[in-house]
PDB file of C-alpha atoms in Angstrom:
ATOM      1  CA  UNK A   1      -3.640   1.921 -11.617  1.00 89.00           C
ATOM      2  CA  UNK A   2      -5.742  -0.929 -11.218  1.00 95.00           C
ATOM      3  CA  UNK A   3      -5.624  -3.922  -8.637  1.00 96.00           C
ATOM      4  CA  UNK A   4      -4.470  -6.406 -11.306  1.00 96.00           C
ATOM      5  CA  UNK A   5      -1.585  -4.516 -12.232  1.00 94.00           C
ATOM      6  CA  UNK A   6      -0.029  -5.161  -8.367  1.00 94.00           C
ATOM      7  CA  UNK A   7      -1.738  -8.359  -7.257  1.00 96.00           C
ATOM      8  CA  UNK A   8      -0.044 -11.530  -6.844  1.00 95.00           C
ATOM      9  CA  UNK A   9      -1.966 -14.049  -9.151  1.00 95.00           C
ATOM     10  CA  UNK A  10       0.020 -17.169  -8.054  1.00 95.00           C
ATOM     11  CA  UNK A  11      -1.815 -17.903  -4.592  1.00 96.00           C
ATOM     12  CA  UNK A  12      -1.391 -20.750  -2.147  1.00 96.00           C
ATOM     13  CA  UNK A  13      -4.461 -22.058  -0.995  1.00 97.00           C
ATOM     14  CA  UNK A  14      -5.835 -24.287   1.590  1.00 96.00           C
ATOM     15  CA  UNK A  15      -9.179 -26.333   1.558  1.00 95.00           C
ATOM     16  CA  UNK A  16     -11.181 -26.625   4.671  1.00 92.00           C
ATOM     17  CA  UNK A  17      -9.847 -30.069   5.331  1.00 92.00           C
ATOM     18  CA  UNK A  18      -6.473 -29.056   5.587  1.00 96.00           C
ATOM     19  CA  UNK A  19      -4.930 -28.849   9.085  1.00 94.00           C
ATOM     20  CA  UNK A  20      -3.526 -25.920  11.237  1.00 93.00           C
ATOM     21  CA  UNK A  21      -0.274 -27.776  10.859  1.00 92.00           C
ATOM     22  CA  UNK A  22      -0.920 -27.684   7.160  1.00 95.00           C
ATOM     23  CA  UNK A  23      -1.235 -24.108   7.208  1.00 95.00           C
ATOM     24  CA  UNK A  24       1.833 -23.517   9.508  1.00 93.00           C
ATOM     25  CA  UNK A  25       3.849 -25.337   7.151  1.00 94.00           C
ATOM     26  CA  UNK A  26       2.579 -23.918   4.028  1.00 96.00           C
ATOM     27  CA  UNK A  27       3.079 -20.422   5.237  1.00 96.00           C
ATOM     28  CA  UNK A  28       6.878 -21.087   6.585  1.00 95.00           C
ATOM     29  CA  UNK A  29       7.453 -22.780   3.010  1.00 96.00           C
ATOM     30  CA  UNK A  30       5.869 -19.983   1.130  1.00 95.00           C
ATOM     31  CA  UNK A  31       7.436 -17.133   3.487  1.00 95.00           C
ATOM     32  CA  UNK A  32       3.759 -15.858   3.697  1.00 95.00           C
ATOM     33  CA  UNK A  33       1.346 -14.502   6.343  1.00 94.00           C
ATOM     34  CA  UNK A  34      -2.068 -15.293   4.884  1.00 96.00           C
ATOM     35  CA  UNK A  35      -3.746 -18.271   2.989  1.00 97.00           C
ATOM     36  CA  UNK A  36      -7.316 -18.093   1.308  1.00 97.00           C
ATOM     37  CA  UNK A  37      -9.425 -20.975   1.845  1.00 97.00           C
ATOM     38  CA  UNK A  38     -11.391 -22.478  -1.162  1.00 97.00           C
ATOM     39  CA  UNK A  39     -13.720 -25.025  -2.156  1.00 96.00           C
ATOM     40  CA  UNK A  40     -13.690 -27.641  -5.038  1.00 94.00           C
ATOM     41  CA  UNK A  41     -14.704 -24.853  -7.654  1.00 95.00           C
ATOM     42  CA  UNK A  42     -11.969 -22.125  -6.350  1.00 96.00           C
ATOM     43  CA  UNK A  43     -14.692 -19.977  -4.350  1.00 97.00           C
ATOM     44  CA  UNK A  44     -13.194 -18.738  -1.410  1.00 97.00           C
ATOM     45  CA  UNK A  45     -14.657 -19.861   1.711  1.00 96.00           C
ATOM     46  CA  UNK A  46     -12.228 -18.304   4.348  1.00 96.00           C
ATOM     47  CA  UNK A  47      -9.041 -16.875   4.999  1.00 97.00           C
ATOM     48  CA  UNK A  48      -6.423 -17.722   7.803  1.00 96.00           C
ATOM     49  CA  UNK A  49      -4.116 -15.221   8.647  1.00 95.00           C
ATOM     50  CA  UNK A  50      -0.685 -15.957  11.098  1.00 93.00           C
ATOM     51  CA  UNK A  51      -2.112 -14.196  13.621  1.00 92.00           C
ATOM     52  CA  UNK A  52      -5.023 -16.701  13.680  1.00 92.00           C
ATOM     53  CA  UNK A  53      -2.658 -19.458  13.766  1.00 91.00           C
ATOM     54  CA  UNK A  54      -0.872 -17.716  16.780  1.00 90.00           C
ATOM     55  CA  UNK A  55      -4.020 -17.234  18.504  1.00 89.00           C
ATOM     56  CA  UNK A  56      -5.235 -20.903  18.159  1.00 85.00           C
ATOM     57  CA  UNK A  57      -1.782 -22.740  18.886  1.00 81.00           C
ATOM     58  CA  UNK A  58      -0.274 -23.370  22.229  1.00 68.00           C
ATOM     59  CA  UNK A  59       2.753 -21.500  23.469  1.00 62.00           C
ATOM     60  CA  UNK A  60       6.138 -23.643  23.137  1.00 54.00           C
ATOM     61  CA  UNK A  61       5.860 -24.112  26.640  1.00 45.00           C
ATOM     62  CA  UNK A  62       2.800 -26.172  26.628  1.00 52.00           C
ATOM     63  CA  UNK A  63       3.390 -27.620  22.742  1.00 51.00           C
ATOM     64  CA  UNK A  64       3.811 -31.232  24.070  1.00 55.00           C
ATOM     65  CA  UNK A  65       0.837 -31.280  25.954  1.00 52.00           C
ATOM     66  CA  UNK A  66      -1.585 -29.781  23.113  1.00 55.00           C
ATOM     67  CA  UNK A  67      -0.144 -31.494  19.988  1.00 64.00           C
ATOM     68  CA  UNK A  68      -3.772 -32.331  19.105  1.00 80.00           C
ATOM     69  CA  UNK A  69      -4.545 -28.648  18.463  1.00 83.00           C
ATOM     70  CA  UNK A  70      -2.262 -28.821  15.241  1.00 85.00           C
ATOM     71  CA  UNK A  71      -4.173 -31.347  13.856  1.00 90.00           C
ATOM     72  CA  UNK A  72      -7.664 -29.559  14.115  1.00 92.00           C
ATOM     73  CA  UNK A  73      -9.300 -28.399  10.762  1.00 93.00           C
ATOM     74  CA  UNK A  74      -8.281 -24.863   9.471  1.00 94.00           C
ATOM     75  CA  UNK A  75     -12.086 -24.432   9.202  1.00 93.00           C
ATOM     76  CA  UNK A  76     -12.334 -24.112  13.164  1.00 92.00           C
ATOM     77  CA  UNK A  77     -10.217 -20.933  13.192  1.00 94.00           C
ATOM     78  CA  UNK A  78     -10.506 -19.227   9.521  1.00 95.00           C
ATOM     79  CA  UNK A  79     -12.308 -15.990   9.000  1.00 94.00           C
ATOM     80  CA  UNK A  80     -15.515 -16.080   6.922  1.00 95.00           C
ATOM     81  CA  UNK A  81     -16.580 -12.639   6.777  1.00 94.00           C
ATOM     82  CA  UNK A  82     -14.220 -11.398   4.176  1.00 94.00           C
ATOM     83  CA  UNK A  83     -13.803  -8.473   2.362  1.00 96.00           C
ATOM     84  CA  UNK A  84     -12.627  -8.897  -1.389  1.00 96.00           C
ATOM     85  CA  UNK A  85     -11.368  -6.936  -4.396  1.00 97.00           C
ATOM     86  CA  UNK A  86     -11.972  -6.798  -8.237  1.00 97.00           C
ATOM     87  CA  UNK A  87      -9.039  -7.026 -10.546  1.00 97.00           C
ATOM     88  CA  UNK A  88     -10.500  -3.825 -12.196  1.00 97.00           C
ATOM     89  CA  UNK A  89     -10.753  -1.952  -8.723  1.00 97.00           C
ATOM     90  CA  UNK A  90      -8.436   1.356  -8.103  1.00 95.00           C
ATOM     91  CA  UNK A  91      -5.620   0.900  -6.196  1.00 93.00           C
ATOM     92  CA  UNK A  92      -6.322   4.172  -4.332  1.00 90.00           C
ATOM     93  CA  UNK A  93      -9.674   3.052  -3.279  1.00 93.00           C
ATOM     94  CA  UNK A  94      -8.499  -0.405  -2.302  1.00 95.00           C
ATOM     95  CA  UNK A  95      -5.979   1.477   0.183  1.00 93.00           C
ATOM     96  CA  UNK A  96      -8.869   3.078   1.702  1.00 94.00           C
ATOM     97  CA  UNK A  97     -10.543  -0.100   2.231  1.00 95.00           C
ATOM     98  CA  UNK A  98      -7.100  -1.335   4.037  1.00 95.00           C
ATOM     99  CA  UNK A  99      -6.850   1.745   6.091  1.00 94.00           C
ATOM    100  CA  UNK A 100     -10.638   1.926   7.335  1.00 95.00           C
ATOM    101  CA  UNK A 101     -10.985  -1.808   8.169  1.00 94.00           C
ATOM    102  CA  UNK A 102      -7.393  -2.216   9.848  1.00 93.00           C
ATOM    103  CA  UNK A 103      -6.574  -5.390   7.522  1.00 93.00           C
ATOM    104  CA  UNK A 104      -3.406  -6.425   6.056  1.00 93.00           C
ATOM    105  CA  UNK A 105      -4.534  -8.452   2.966  1.00 95.00           C
ATOM    106  CA  UNK A 106      -7.641  -8.885   0.505  1.00 96.00           C
ATOM    107  CA  UNK A 107      -8.357 -11.683  -1.656  1.00 97.00           C
ATOM    108  CA  UNK A 108      -8.881 -10.681  -5.298  1.00 98.00           C
ATOM    109  CA  UNK A 109     -12.104 -12.331  -6.576  1.00 97.00           C
ATOM    110  CA  UNK A 110     -13.474 -12.299 -10.429  1.00 97.00           C
ATOM    111  CA  UNK A 111     -16.675 -14.192 -11.366  1.00 94.00           C
ATOM    112  CA  UNK A 112     -16.945 -15.420  -7.806  1.00 93.00           C
ATOM    113  CA  UNK A 113     -13.707 -17.156  -8.127  1.00 96.00           C
ATOM    114  CA  UNK A 114      -9.889 -16.165  -6.548  1.00 98.00           C
ATOM    115  CA  UNK A 115      -7.759 -15.086  -9.076  1.00 97.00           C
ATOM    116  CA  UNK A 116      -5.329 -13.472  -6.847  1.00 97.00           C
ATOM    117  CA  UNK A 117      -4.404 -11.257  -3.609  1.00 97.00           C
ATOM    118  CA  UNK A 118      -3.092  -8.034  -2.362  1.00 97.00           C
ATOM    119  CA  UNK A 119      -1.206  -7.149   0.684  1.00 95.00           C
ATOM    120  CA  UNK A 120      -0.188  -4.218   2.583  1.00 93.00           C
ATOM    121  CA  UNK A 121       3.311  -4.972   1.450  1.00 92.00           C
ATOM    122  CA  UNK A 122       2.129  -4.594  -2.444  1.00 93.00           C
ATOM    123  CA  UNK A 123       0.588  -1.470  -1.443  1.00 93.00           C
ATOM    124  CA  UNK A 124       3.723  -0.196   0.027  1.00 91.00           C
ATOM    125  CA  UNK A 125       5.873  -1.145  -2.786  1.00 90.00           C
ATOM    126  CA  UNK A 126       3.548   0.633  -5.144  1.00 90.00           C
ATOM    127  CA  UNK A 127       3.620   3.792  -3.231  1.00 87.00           C
ATOM    128  CA  UNK A 128       7.225   3.746  -3.315  1.00 86.00           C
ATOM    129  CA  UNK A 129       6.947   3.436  -7.308  1.00 83.00           C
ATOM    130  CA  UNK A 130       4.032   5.872  -7.705  1.00 81.00           C
ATOM    131  CA  UNK A 131       6.444   8.612  -5.519  1.00 81.00           C
ATOM    132  CA  UNK A 132       9.700   7.963  -7.049  1.00 79.00           C
ATOM    133  CA  UNK A 133      11.279   7.390  -3.818  1.00 80.00           C
ATOM    134  CA  UNK A 134      13.206   4.556  -5.146  1.00 81.00           C
ATOM    135  CA  UNK A 135      14.891   6.728  -7.776  1.00 82.00           C
ATOM    136  CA  UNK A 136      17.951   9.305  -7.131  1.00 86.00           C
ATOM    137  CA  UNK A 137      16.208  12.942  -7.055  1.00 90.00           C
ATOM    138  CA  UNK A 138      15.140  15.859  -4.940  1.00 92.00           C
ATOM    139  CA  UNK A 139      12.081  16.761  -3.150  1.00 93.00           C
ATOM    140  CA  UNK A 140      10.598  20.253  -3.397  1.00 95.00           C
ATOM    141  CA  UNK A 141       7.454  21.302  -1.338  1.00 96.00           C
ATOM    142  CA  UNK A 142       5.360  24.242  -2.539  1.00 97.00           C
ATOM    143  CA  UNK A 143       2.580  26.016  -0.790  1.00 96.00           C
ATOM    144  CA  UNK A 144       0.206  27.545  -3.410  1.00 97.00           C
ATOM    145  CA  UNK A 145      -3.204  28.810  -3.101  1.00 96.00           C
ATOM    146  CA  UNK A 146      -6.115  26.169  -3.408  1.00 95.00           C
ATOM    147  CA  UNK A 147      -7.409  26.909  -7.048  1.00 94.00           C
ATOM    148  CA  UNK A 148      -7.301  25.406 -10.648  1.00 94.00           C
ATOM    149  CA  UNK A 149      -4.394  25.500 -12.704  1.00 94.00           C
ATOM    150  CA  UNK A 150      -1.587  26.050  -9.982  1.00 95.00           C
ATOM    151  CA  UNK A 151       0.057  22.530 -10.533  1.00 95.00           C
ATOM    152  CA  UNK A 152       0.483  23.694 -14.235  1.00 95.00           C
ATOM    153  CA  UNK A 153       1.867  27.118 -13.496  1.00 95.00           C
ATOM    154  CA  UNK A 154       4.586  25.589 -10.605  1.00 96.00           C
ATOM    155  CA  UNK A 155       5.507  22.787 -13.222  1.00 94.00           C
ATOM    156  CA  UNK A 156       6.114  25.613 -15.944  1.00 94.00           C
ATOM    157  CA  UNK A 157       8.747  27.121 -13.809  1.00 94.00           C
ATOM    158  CA  UNK A 158      10.573  23.882 -13.664  1.00 93.00           C
ATOM    159  CA  UNK A 159      10.163  23.177 -17.262  1.00 92.00           C
ATOM    160  CA  UNK A 160      12.394  26.231 -18.307  1.00 92.00           C
ATOM    161  CA  UNK A 161      15.274  24.375 -16.939  1.00 90.00           C
ATOM    162  CA  UNK A 162      13.959  21.117 -18.266  1.00 91.00           C
ATOM    163  CA  UNK A 163      13.668  19.202 -15.032  1.00 91.00           C
ATOM    164  CA  UNK A 164      12.453  15.934 -15.248  1.00 92.00           C
ATOM    165  CA  UNK A 165       9.442  15.245 -12.734  1.00 91.00           C
ATOM    166  CA  UNK A 166       9.756  12.039 -11.061  1.00 90.00           C
ATOM    167  CA  UNK A 167       6.478  12.242  -9.411  1.00 90.00           C
ATOM    168  CA  UNK A 168       3.673  14.906  -8.313  1.00 92.00           C
ATOM    169  CA  UNK A 169       1.448  14.910  -5.034  1.00 91.00           C
ATOM    170  CA  UNK A 170      -0.981  17.114  -3.913  1.00 93.00           C
ATOM    171  CA  UNK A 171      -2.553  17.304  -0.253  1.00 93.00           C
ATOM    172  CA  UNK A 172      -4.379  19.977   1.593  1.00 94.00           C
ATOM    173  CA  UNK A 173      -2.737  22.615   4.173  1.00 94.00           C
ATOM    174  CA  UNK A 174      -3.529  21.257   7.318  1.00 91.00           C
ATOM    175  CA  UNK A 175      -3.562  24.820   8.880  1.00 91.00           C
ATOM    176  CA  UNK A 176      -5.392  27.071   5.866  1.00 94.00           C
ATOM    177  CA  UNK A 177      -7.877  25.327   3.478  1.00 92.00           C
ATOM    178  CA  UNK A 178      -7.225  28.053   1.224  1.00 95.00           C
ATOM    179  CA  UNK A 179      -3.554  26.581   0.648  1.00 96.00           C
ATOM    180  CA  UNK A 180      -2.630  23.220  -0.747  1.00 97.00           C
ATOM    181  CA  UNK A 181       0.940  21.712  -1.095  1.00 97.00           C
ATOM    182  CA  UNK A 182       2.387  20.353  -4.080  1.00 96.00           C
ATOM    183  CA  UNK A 183       5.124  17.901  -3.437  1.00 95.00           C
ATOM    184  CA  UNK A 184       7.715  17.395  -6.492  1.00 95.00           C
ATOM    185  CA  UNK A 185       9.988  15.046  -7.019  1.00 94.00           C
ATOM    186  CA  UNK A 186      12.761  16.124  -9.390  1.00 94.00           C
ATOM    187  CA  UNK A 187      15.170  14.088 -11.099  1.00 92.00           C
ATOM    188  CA  UNK A 188      18.424  16.045  -9.938  1.00 91.00           C
ATOM    189  CA  UNK A 189      20.617  16.036  -6.607  1.00 90.00           C
ATOM    190  CA  UNK A 190      21.071  19.410  -6.797  1.00 92.00           C
ATOM    191  CA  UNK A 191      17.711  21.680  -6.562  1.00 93.00           C
ATOM    192  CA  UNK A 192      19.100  25.155  -5.804  1.00 93.00           C
ATOM    193  CA  UNK A 193      18.358  26.503  -9.131  1.00 93.00           C
ATOM    194  CA  UNK A 194      14.920  25.394  -9.174  1.00 95.00           C
ATOM    195  CA  UNK A 195      14.254  26.610  -5.617  1.00 94.00           C
ATOM    196  CA  UNK A 196      15.466  29.840  -6.760  1.00 94.00           C
ATOM    197  CA  UNK A 197      13.384  30.123  -9.870  1.00 95.00           C
ATOM    198  CA  UNK A 198      10.252  29.191  -7.744  1.00 95.00           C
ATOM    199  CA  UNK A 199      10.929  31.819  -5.122  1.00 94.00           C
ATOM    200  CA  UNK A 200      11.678  34.288  -7.791  1.00 94.00           C
ATOM    201  CA  UNK A 201       8.218  33.577  -9.421  1.00 94.00           C
ATOM    202  CA  UNK A 202       6.681  34.189  -5.918  1.00 94.00           C
ATOM    203  CA  UNK A 203       6.059  30.765  -4.798  1.00 95.00           C
ATOM    204  CA  UNK A 204       6.361  29.682  -1.158  1.00 95.00           C
ATOM    205  CA  UNK A 205       8.806  26.867  -0.917  1.00 95.00           C
ATOM    206  CA  UNK A 206       8.508  24.829   2.074  1.00 94.00           C
ATOM    207  CA  UNK A 207      11.164  22.272   1.759  1.00 91.00           C
ATOM    208  CA  UNK A 208      14.106  22.204   1.426  1.00 90.00           C
ATOM    209  CA  UNK A 209      14.176  25.195   3.680  1.00 78.00           C
ATOM    210  CA  UNK A 210      17.246  26.931   2.247  1.00 66.00           C
ATOM    211  CA  UNK A 211      17.862  30.167   3.690  1.00 64.00           C
ATOM    212  CA  UNK A 212      20.562  31.291   1.614  1.00 59.00           C
ATOM    213  CA  UNK A 213      18.151  31.332  -1.378  1.00 55.00           C
ATOM    214  CA  UNK A 214      16.017  34.582  -1.504  1.00 54.00           C
ATOM    215  CA  UNK A 215      14.061  36.534  -4.214  1.00 48.00           C
TER     216      UNK A 215
END
């Protein structure tokens, strides 16, 4: 999956002459937390977040004494060192950028022009879709040797019962690098027969741990 498939292309923006009050008003109206700042040619020159505004504005107890703060230019508080994404970047790689840099949004730029924005909420929504967690089903976790072909072998057991796979995730076993964990989300609310088949085939089912099902 690539960024342009999940980014928002209708982006609310400011220019550097807008005030902090303008930013507060726009964020409230659009119910957003990030505003790219652009120039006349749609080049991104800054980014303002609700946290930047919170840090710059006075508390409610001082608001009457510091009303002039809200009329200051947004360029005085905007971030100018901005990490950006490209529409054709892979979502997985962009997720790593969010994690490594502790950020909550990325402007999306193509040919030096702002074309979209992607937020941590967009990534979370995408994760839910990719894992199938929003669909009725059951999750089965199977511990298998860390070698080629194991996913094919395990899913072959499920296919014998014509079980429909909603998603598959693979991650390493933290306790033993010689094993990995397959997380299978299957379109059934009663996975007992599938678990029995997997155990009969010699696989170690970690979840659900149903003691009554044995080889």
